[in-house]
Coordinates of C-alpha atoms in Angstrom, one line a residue:
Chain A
X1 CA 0.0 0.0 0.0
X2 CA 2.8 2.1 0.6
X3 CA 3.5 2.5 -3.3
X4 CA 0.3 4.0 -3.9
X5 CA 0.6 7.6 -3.3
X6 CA -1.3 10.3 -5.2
X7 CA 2.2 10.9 -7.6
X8 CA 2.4 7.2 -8.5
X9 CA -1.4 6.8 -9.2
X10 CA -1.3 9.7 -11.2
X11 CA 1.8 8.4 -13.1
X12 CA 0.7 5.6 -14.2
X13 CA -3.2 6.3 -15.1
X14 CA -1.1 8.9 -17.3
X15 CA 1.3 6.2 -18.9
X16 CA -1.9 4.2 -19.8
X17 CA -3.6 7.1 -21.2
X18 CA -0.4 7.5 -23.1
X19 CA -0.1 3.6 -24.2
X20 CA -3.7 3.8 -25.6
X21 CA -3.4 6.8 -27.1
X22 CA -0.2 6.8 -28.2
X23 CA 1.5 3.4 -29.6
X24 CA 0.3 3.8 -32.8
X25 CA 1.5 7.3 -33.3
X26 CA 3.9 7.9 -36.8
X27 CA 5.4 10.3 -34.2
X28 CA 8.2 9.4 -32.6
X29 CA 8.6 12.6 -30.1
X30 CA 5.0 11.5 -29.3
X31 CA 5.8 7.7 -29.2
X32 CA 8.6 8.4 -26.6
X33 CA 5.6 9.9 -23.9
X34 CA 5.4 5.6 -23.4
X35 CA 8.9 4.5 -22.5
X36 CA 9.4 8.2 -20.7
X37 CA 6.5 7.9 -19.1
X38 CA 7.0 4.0 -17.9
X39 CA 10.9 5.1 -16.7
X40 CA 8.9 7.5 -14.0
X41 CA 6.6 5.5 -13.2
X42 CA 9.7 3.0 -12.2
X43 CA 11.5 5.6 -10.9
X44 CA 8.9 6.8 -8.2
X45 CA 8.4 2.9 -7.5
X46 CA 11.9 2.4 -6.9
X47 CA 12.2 5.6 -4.6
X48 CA 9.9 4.9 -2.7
X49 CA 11.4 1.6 -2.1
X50 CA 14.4 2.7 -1.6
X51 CA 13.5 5.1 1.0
X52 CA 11.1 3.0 2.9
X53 CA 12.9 -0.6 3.1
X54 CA 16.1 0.4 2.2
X55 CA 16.1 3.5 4.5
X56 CA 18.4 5.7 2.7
X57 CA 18.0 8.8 1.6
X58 CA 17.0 8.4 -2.5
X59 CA 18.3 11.8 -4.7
X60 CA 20.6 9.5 -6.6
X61 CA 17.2 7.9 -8.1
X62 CA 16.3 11.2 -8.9
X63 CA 19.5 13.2 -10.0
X64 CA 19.8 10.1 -12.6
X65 CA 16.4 10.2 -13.8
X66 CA 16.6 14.4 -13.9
X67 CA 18.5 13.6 -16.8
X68 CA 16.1 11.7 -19.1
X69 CA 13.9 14.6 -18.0
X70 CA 15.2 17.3 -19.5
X71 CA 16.5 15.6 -22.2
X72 CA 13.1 14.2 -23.3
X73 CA 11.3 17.7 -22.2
X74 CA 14.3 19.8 -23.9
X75 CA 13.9 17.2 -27.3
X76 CA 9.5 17.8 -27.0
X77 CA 9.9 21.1 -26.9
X78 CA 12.4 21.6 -29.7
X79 CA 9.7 18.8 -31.8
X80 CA 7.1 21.5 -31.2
X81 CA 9.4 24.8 -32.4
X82 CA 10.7 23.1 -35.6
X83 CA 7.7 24.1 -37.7
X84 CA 8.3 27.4 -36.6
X85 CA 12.2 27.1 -38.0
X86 CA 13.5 26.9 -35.1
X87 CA 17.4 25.6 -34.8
X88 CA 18.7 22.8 -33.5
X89 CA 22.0 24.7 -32.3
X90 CA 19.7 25.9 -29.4
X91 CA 19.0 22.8 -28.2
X92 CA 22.5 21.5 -28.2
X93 CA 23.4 24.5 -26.3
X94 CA 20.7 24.2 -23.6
X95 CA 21.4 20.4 -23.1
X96 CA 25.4 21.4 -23.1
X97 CA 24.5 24.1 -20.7
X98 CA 22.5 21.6 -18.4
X99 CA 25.2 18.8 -18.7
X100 CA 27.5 21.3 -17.7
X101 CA 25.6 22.8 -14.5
X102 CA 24.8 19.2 -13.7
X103 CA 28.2 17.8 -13.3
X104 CA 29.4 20.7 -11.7
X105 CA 26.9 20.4 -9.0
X106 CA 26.7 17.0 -8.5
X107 CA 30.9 17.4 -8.0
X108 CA 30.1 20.4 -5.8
X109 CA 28.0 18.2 -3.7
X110 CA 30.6 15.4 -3.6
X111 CA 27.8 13.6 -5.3
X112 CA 25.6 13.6 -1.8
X113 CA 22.7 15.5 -2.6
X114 CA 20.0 16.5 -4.8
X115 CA 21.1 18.6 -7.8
X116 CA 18.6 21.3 -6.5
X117 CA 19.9 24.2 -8.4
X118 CA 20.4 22.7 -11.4
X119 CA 16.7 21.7 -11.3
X120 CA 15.7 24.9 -10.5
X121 CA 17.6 26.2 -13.8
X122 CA 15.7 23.5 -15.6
X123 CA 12.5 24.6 -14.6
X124 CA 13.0 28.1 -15.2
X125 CA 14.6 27.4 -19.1
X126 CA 10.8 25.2 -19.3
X127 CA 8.7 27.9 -17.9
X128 CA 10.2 30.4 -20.8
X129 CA 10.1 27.5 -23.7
X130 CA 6.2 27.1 -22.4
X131 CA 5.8 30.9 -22.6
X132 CA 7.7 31.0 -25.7
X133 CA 5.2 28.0 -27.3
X134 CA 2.4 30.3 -26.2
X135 CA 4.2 33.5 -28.1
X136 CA 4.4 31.5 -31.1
X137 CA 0.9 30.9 -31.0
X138 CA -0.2 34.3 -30.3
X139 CA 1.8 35.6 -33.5
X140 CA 0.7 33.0 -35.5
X141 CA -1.7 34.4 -38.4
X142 CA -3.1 30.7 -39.1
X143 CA -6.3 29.7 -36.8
X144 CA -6.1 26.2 -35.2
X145 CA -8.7 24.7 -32.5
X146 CA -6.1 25.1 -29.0
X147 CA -9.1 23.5 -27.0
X148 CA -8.6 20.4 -29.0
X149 CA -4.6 21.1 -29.8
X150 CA -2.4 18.5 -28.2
X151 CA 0.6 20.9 -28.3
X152 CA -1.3 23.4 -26.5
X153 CA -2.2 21.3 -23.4
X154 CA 1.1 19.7 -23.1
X155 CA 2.6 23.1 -23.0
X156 CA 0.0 24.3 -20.2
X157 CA 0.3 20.7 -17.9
X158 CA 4.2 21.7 -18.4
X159 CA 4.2 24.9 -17.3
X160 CA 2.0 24.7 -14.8
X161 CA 4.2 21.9 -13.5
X162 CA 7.5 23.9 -13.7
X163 CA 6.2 27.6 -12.7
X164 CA 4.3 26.2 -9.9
X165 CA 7.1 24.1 -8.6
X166 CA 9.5 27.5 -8.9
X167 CA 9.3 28.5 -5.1
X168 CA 9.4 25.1 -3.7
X169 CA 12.2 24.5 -5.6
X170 CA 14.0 27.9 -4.3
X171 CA 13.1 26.7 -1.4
X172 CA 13.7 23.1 -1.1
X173 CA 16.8 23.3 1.7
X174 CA 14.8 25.1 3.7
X175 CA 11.6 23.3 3.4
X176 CA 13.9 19.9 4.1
X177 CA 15.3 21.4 7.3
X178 CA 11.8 23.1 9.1
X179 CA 8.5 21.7 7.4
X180 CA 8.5 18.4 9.5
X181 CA 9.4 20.3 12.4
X182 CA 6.6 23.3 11.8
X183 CA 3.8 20.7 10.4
X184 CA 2.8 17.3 10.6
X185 CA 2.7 16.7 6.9
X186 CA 5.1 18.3 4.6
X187 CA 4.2 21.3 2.8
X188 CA 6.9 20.4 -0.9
X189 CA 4.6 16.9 -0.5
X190 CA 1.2 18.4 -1.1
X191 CA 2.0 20.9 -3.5
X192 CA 4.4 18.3 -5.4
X193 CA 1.2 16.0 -5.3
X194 CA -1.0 18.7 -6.7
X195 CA 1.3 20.2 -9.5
X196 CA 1.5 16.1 -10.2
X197 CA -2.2 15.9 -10.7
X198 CA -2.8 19.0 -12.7
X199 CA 0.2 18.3 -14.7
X200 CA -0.8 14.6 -15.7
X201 CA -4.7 15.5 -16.1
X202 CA -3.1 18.3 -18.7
X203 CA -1.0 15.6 -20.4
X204 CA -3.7 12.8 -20.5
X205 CA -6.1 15.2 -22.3
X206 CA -3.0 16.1 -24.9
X207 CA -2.7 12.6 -25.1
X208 CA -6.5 11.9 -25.9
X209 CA -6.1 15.0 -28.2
X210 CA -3.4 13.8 -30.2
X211 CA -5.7 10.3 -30.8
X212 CA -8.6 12.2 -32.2
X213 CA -6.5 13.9 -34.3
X214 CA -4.5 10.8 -35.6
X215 CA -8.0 9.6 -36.1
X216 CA -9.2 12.3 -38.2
X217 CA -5.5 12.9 -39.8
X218 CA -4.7 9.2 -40.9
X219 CA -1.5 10.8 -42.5
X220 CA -0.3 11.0 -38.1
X221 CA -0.7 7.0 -37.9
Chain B
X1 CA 10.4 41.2 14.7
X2 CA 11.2 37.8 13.6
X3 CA 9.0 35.3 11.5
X4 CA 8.6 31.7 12.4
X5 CA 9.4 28.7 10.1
X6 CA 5.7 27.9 10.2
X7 CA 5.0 31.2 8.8
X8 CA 7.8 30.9 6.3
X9 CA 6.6 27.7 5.2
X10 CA 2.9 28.7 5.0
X11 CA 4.2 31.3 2.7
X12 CA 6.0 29.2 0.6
X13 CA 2.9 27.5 0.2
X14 CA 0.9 30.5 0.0
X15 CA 3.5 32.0 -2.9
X16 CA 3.0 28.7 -5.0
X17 CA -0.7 28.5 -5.1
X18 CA -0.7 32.3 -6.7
X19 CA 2.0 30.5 -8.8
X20 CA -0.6 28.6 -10.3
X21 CA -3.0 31.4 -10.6
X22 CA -0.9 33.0 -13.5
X23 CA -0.7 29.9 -15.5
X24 CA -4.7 29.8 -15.6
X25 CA -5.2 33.1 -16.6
X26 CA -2.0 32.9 -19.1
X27 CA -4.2 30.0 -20.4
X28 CA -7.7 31.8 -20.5
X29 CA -6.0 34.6 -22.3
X30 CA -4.3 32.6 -24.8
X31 CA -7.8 30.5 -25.7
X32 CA -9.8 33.8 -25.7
X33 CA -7.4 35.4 -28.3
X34 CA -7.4 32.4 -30.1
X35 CA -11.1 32.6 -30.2
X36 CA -10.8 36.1 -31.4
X37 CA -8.6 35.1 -33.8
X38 CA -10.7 32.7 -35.4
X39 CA -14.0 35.1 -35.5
X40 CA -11.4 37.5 -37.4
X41 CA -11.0 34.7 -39.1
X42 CA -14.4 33.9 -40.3
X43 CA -15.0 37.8 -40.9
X44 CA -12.4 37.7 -43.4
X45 CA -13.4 34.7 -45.2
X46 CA -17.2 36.5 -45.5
X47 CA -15.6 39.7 -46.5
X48 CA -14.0 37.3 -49.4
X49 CA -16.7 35.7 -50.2
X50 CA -18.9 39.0 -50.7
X51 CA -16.4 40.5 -52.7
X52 CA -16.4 37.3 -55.4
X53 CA -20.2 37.6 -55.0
X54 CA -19.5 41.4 -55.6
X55 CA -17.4 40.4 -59.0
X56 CA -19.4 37.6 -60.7
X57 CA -22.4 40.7 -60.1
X58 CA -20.6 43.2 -61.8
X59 CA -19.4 40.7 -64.5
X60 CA -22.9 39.8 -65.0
X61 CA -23.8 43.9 -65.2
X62 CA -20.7 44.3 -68.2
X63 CA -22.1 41.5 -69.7
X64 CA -25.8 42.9 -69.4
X65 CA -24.4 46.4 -70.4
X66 CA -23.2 44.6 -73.8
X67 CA -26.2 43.1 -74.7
X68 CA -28.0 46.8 -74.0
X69 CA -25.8 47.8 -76.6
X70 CA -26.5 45.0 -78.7
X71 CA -29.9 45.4 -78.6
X72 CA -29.6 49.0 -79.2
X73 CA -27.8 48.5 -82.2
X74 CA -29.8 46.5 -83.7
X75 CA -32.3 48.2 -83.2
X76 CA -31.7 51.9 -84.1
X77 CA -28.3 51.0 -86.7
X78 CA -28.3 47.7 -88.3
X79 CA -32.2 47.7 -88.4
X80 CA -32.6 51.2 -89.7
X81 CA -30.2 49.9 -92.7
X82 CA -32.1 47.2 -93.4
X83 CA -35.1 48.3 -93.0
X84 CA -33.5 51.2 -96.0
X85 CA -32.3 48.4 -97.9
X86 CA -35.9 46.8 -97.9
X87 CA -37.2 50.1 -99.4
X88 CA -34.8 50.8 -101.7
X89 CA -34.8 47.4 -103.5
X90 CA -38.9 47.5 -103.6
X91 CA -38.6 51.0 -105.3
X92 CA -36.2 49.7 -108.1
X93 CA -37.7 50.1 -111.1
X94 CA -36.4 47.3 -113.3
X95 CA -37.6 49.8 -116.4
X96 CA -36.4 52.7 -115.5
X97 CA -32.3 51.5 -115.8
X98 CA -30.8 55.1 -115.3
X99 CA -32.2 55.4 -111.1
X100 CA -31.5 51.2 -111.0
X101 CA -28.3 51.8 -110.9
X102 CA -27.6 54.7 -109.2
X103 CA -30.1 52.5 -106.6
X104 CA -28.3 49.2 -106.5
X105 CA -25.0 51.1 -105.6
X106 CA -26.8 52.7 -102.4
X107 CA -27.9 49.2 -101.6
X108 CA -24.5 48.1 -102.0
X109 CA -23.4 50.5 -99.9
X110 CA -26.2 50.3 -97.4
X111 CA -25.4 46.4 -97.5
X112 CA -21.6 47.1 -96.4
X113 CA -22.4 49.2 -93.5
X114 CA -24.8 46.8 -92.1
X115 CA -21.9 44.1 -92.8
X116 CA -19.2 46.5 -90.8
X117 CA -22.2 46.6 -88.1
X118 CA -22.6 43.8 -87.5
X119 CA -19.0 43.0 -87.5
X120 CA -18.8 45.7 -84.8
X121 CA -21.7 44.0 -82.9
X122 CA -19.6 40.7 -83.3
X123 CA -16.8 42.0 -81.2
X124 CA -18.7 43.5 -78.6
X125 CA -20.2 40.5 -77.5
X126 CA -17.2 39.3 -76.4
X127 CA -17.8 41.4 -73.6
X128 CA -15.2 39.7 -71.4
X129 CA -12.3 40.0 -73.8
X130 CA -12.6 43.8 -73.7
X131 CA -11.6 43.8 -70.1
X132 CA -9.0 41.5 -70.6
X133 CA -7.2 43.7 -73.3
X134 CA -6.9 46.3 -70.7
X135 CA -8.8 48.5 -69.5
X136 CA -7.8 52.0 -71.7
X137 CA -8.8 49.5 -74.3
X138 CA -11.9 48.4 -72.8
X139 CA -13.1 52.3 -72.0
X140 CA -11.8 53.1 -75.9
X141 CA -14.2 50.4 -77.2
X142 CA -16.7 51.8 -75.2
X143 CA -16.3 54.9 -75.7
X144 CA -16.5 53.9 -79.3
X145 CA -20.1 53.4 -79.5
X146 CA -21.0 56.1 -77.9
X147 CA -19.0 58.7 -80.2
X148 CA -21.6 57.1 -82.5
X149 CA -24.8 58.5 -81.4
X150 CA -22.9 62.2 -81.6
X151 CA -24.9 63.6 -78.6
X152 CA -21.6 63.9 -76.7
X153 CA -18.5 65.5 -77.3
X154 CA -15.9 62.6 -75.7
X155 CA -12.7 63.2 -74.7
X156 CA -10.5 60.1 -73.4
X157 CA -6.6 61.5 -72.0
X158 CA -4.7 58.7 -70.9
X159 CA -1.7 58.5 -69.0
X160 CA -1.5 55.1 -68.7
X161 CA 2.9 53.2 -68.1
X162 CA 3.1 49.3 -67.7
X163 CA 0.6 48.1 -64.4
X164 CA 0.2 45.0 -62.6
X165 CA -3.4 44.8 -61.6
X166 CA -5.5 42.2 -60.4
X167 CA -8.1 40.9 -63.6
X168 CA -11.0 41.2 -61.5
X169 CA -10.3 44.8 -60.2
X170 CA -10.1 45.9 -63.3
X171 CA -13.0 44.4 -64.2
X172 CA -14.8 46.4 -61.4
X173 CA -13.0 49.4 -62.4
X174 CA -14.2 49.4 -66.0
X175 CA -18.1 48.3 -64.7
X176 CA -18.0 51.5 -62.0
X177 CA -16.8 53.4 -65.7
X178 CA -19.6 52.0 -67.5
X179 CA -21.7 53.4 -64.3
X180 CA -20.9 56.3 -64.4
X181 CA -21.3 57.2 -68.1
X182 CA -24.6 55.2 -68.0
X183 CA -25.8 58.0 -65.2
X184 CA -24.3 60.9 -67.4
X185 CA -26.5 59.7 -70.5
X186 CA -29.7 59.3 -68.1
X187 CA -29.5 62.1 -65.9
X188 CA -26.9 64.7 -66.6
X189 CA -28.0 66.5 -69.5
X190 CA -24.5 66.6 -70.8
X191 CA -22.7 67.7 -74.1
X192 CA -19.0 67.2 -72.9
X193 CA -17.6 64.0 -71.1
X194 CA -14.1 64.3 -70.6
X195 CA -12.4 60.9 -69.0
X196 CA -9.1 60.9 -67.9
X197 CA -7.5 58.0 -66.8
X198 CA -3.6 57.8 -65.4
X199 CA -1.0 56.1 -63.4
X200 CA -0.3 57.9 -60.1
X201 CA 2.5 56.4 -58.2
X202 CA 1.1 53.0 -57.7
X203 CA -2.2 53.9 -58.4
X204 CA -4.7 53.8 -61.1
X205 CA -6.8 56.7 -61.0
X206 CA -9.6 57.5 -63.4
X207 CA -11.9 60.6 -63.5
X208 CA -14.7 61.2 -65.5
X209 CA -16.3 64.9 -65.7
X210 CA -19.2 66.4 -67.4
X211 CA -20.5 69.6 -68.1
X212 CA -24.2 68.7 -66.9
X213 CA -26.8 69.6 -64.8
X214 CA -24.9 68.5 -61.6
X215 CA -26.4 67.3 -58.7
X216 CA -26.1 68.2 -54.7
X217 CA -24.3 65.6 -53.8
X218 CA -24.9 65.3 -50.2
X219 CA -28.8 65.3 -50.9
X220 CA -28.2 62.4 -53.5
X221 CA -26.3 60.3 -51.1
X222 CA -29.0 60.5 -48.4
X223 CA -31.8 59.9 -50.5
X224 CA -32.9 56.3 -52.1
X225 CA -32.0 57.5 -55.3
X226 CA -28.1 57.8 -54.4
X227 CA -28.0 54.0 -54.7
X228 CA -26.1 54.5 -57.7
X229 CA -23.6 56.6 -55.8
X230 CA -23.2 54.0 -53.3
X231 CA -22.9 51.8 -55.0
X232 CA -19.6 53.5 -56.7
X233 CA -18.4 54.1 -53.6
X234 CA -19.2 50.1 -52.0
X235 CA -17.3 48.7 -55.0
X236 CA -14.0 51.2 -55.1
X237 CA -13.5 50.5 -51.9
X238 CA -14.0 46.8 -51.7
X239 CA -11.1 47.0 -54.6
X240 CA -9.0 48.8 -51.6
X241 CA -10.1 51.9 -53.8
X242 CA -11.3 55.7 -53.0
X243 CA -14.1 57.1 -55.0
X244 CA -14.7 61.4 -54.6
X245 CA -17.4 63.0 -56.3
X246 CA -17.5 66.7 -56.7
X247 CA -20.5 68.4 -58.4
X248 CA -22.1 71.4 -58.1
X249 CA -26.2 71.9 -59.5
X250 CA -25.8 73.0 -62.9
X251 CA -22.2 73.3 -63.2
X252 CA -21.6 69.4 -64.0
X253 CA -19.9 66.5 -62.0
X254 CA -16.5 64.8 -61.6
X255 CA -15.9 61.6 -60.3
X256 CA -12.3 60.5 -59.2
X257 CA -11.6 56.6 -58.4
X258 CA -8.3 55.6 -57.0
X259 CA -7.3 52.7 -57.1
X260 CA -3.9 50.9 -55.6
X261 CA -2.4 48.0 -58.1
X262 CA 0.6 46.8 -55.6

């Protein structure tokens, strides 16, 4: 019982939304939601494992699976510019940029913690690429149906994700030293779980958009 | 004063819940311009599809124009010849070989004209091929026909260099032309047009003037009667055009349209 937490059960009923929807997409950016999708769900399983039977501490789960994050995130976001002739220089320099920050914090940290700053970077460069999408979108002359635009709610479940996470991320050594000791539950857990839920609701409907426009669009799969 | 943690944290907590606010109204915004987007949308397609409804109206008014024109030939020109030739021929006097002659060569001649008239008639019906020579050639053409009933003295200036412009505005242009001239011959009273028609730094402008009654035009525009004049004005400026009319009672009229061809 202990696995199922509001972030895993949101997880996965997002992975199967994303398997159903999704495994016969021609797109491969799309196609990857499965595995990416999967790897978290594994990844949350395993941290919680690991912190609960194991009993030690379980960043190293996550600064490995930060990684594949902003990879995959960076590599969506970049699928979602290039019809707007957008280069692929910036995202090498971006995922350079990260690699670099990554390392050097991880090093910094004598590999012992979280690479909280680095994720805070990460969140900030996704909050502008999600501002940016909605720029794009704004200038563009040509009409297209955002309620029913894939893109469009991917975009939103992301940034509401990484802007709403922005404090609690600034904030993340001092929430780990006082929130147990001010309140019985902690504060980073609630709003975590409820960015979660808004994030993969967002991402599930994107996913369901994306199938009803393969389905009307056989040229998509 | 100092703050606790537990206010610290509730403000943390406090600070990312407004977090989320933005994103939602970032969100409402973006779908509401969207939705505005797509009404402009919709607006432009309808303004489109009034302007081709516009165009296949006023190709159907040259082409009615023509066949006017036809039938007023006919009438008044080819049949008045004929009609002449009937007469002559029964008056020949197959006796009488001195007036045959002289007779027979009138009929010839009267025979020939009807032949170049109907000739004439024969080109005009190709009513859409005289907008697609151009339009100075289109208003020479026209203007043909009506140097014919010699009620006007016509003068056509043209200043006209190489243009690019759209078939169909032209096609409007030359059907707000035949407009106006149709309104001189009705209702101005006139024994002078002068038509002037010129390039103007990326513009097409053409003004026709007459020495008429004139009109007050103010009066004309607000009455029912002025659908004429509005209906010069609608069309120049559905073709991104300007139409100015000037007149003055009994000191004639000048109509100016300007047109853009980039």
């Amino acid at each position: 019982m202990i696995f199922i937490s509001v972030s895993t059960v949101s997880e996965f009923l997002c992975f199967l939304v994303a398997l159903l929807c999704l495994y016969k997409d021609k797109a491969v950016a799309w196609k990857l939601f499965i595995p990416f999708l999967l790897l978290t769900c594994v990844v949350e399983l395993i941290g919680i494992y690991v912190r609960e039977f194991v009993h030690i501490p379980n960043y190293a789960i996550y600064n490995f699976y930060i990684l594949f994050e902003c990879v995959f995130t960076s590599y969506f976001f970049f699928y979602l510019y290039k019809a707007y002739q957008y280069k692929l220089k910036w995202l090498l320099i971006w995922v350079t940029l990260f690699a670099v920050m990554y390392i050097a914090e991880l090093l910094y940290n004598n590999f012992g913690n979280f690479v909280s700053i680095t994720a805070s970077v990460m969140s900030v460069v996704f909050v502008l690429a999600s501002l940016y999408f909605y720029y794009i979108k704004l200038k563009d002359e040509h009409f297209e149906p955002l309620v029913f635009s894939a893109p469009f709610w991917w975009v939103s479940g992301t940034l509401f994700f990484y802007f709403g996470s922005t404090v609690c991320n600034n904030f993340s050594k001092y929430l780990a030293m006082y929130e147990i000791i001010a309140y019985k539950y902690s504060v980073r857990y609630l709003i975590f779980n409820l960015l979660n839920i808004i994030m993969y609701i967002f991402w599930s409907y994107a996913f369901i958009c994306r199938y009803r426009q393969r389905k009307s669009s056989p040229l998509l799969g | 004063m100092q703050i606790s943690s537990k206010e610290i944290i509730s403000l943390i907590g406090l600070t990312s819940i407004i977090f989320l606010i933005a994103p939602t109204f970032l969100i409402v915004y973006v779908l509401s311009y969207n939705r505005r987007k797509k009404k402009h949308q919709e607006e432009t397609m309808l303004m489109q599809k009034n302007y081709e409804t516009e165009l296949l109206k006023t190709q159907m008014e040259v082409q009615e124009q023509t066949l006017k024109t036809v039938a007023y030939d006919l009438h008044d020109n080819i049949g008045q010849l004929l009609s002449l030739t009937t007469i002559t021929l029964s008056s020949i006097n197959l006796n009488d070989s001195e007036n045959t002659a002289g007779k027979i060569a009138l009929i010839e001649d009267l025979t020939l004209r009807s032949i170049k008239e109907v000739k004439a008639l024969s080109r005009l019906l190709h009513g859409e091929e005289i907008v697609s020579r151009g339009l100075k050639a289109a208003i020479e053409f026209e203007l043909e026909w009506l140097k014919r009933s010699d009620k006007f003295r016509i003068i056509f200036d043209h200043n006209v260099t190489v243009y690019n412009i759209d078939s169909a505005k032209e096609t409007i242009l030359f059907r707000l032309f035949q407009e106006i001239i149709n309104n001189i011959i009705q209702h101005a009273k006139a024994t002078e047009i002068n038509i002037n028609l010129q390039t103007i730094t990326d513009s097409l402008r053409l003004t026709i003037s007459d020495d008429g009654i004139g009109f007050n035009v103010d009066e004309i525009l607000n009455r029912k009667a002025g659908m004429g004049l509005h209906n010069i004005m609608k069309r120049s400026a559905m073709i991104n055009g300007t139409a100015s009319i000037i007149s003055t009672p009994l000191k004639g009229a000048t109509i100016t349209i300007n047109v853009p061809y980039k």
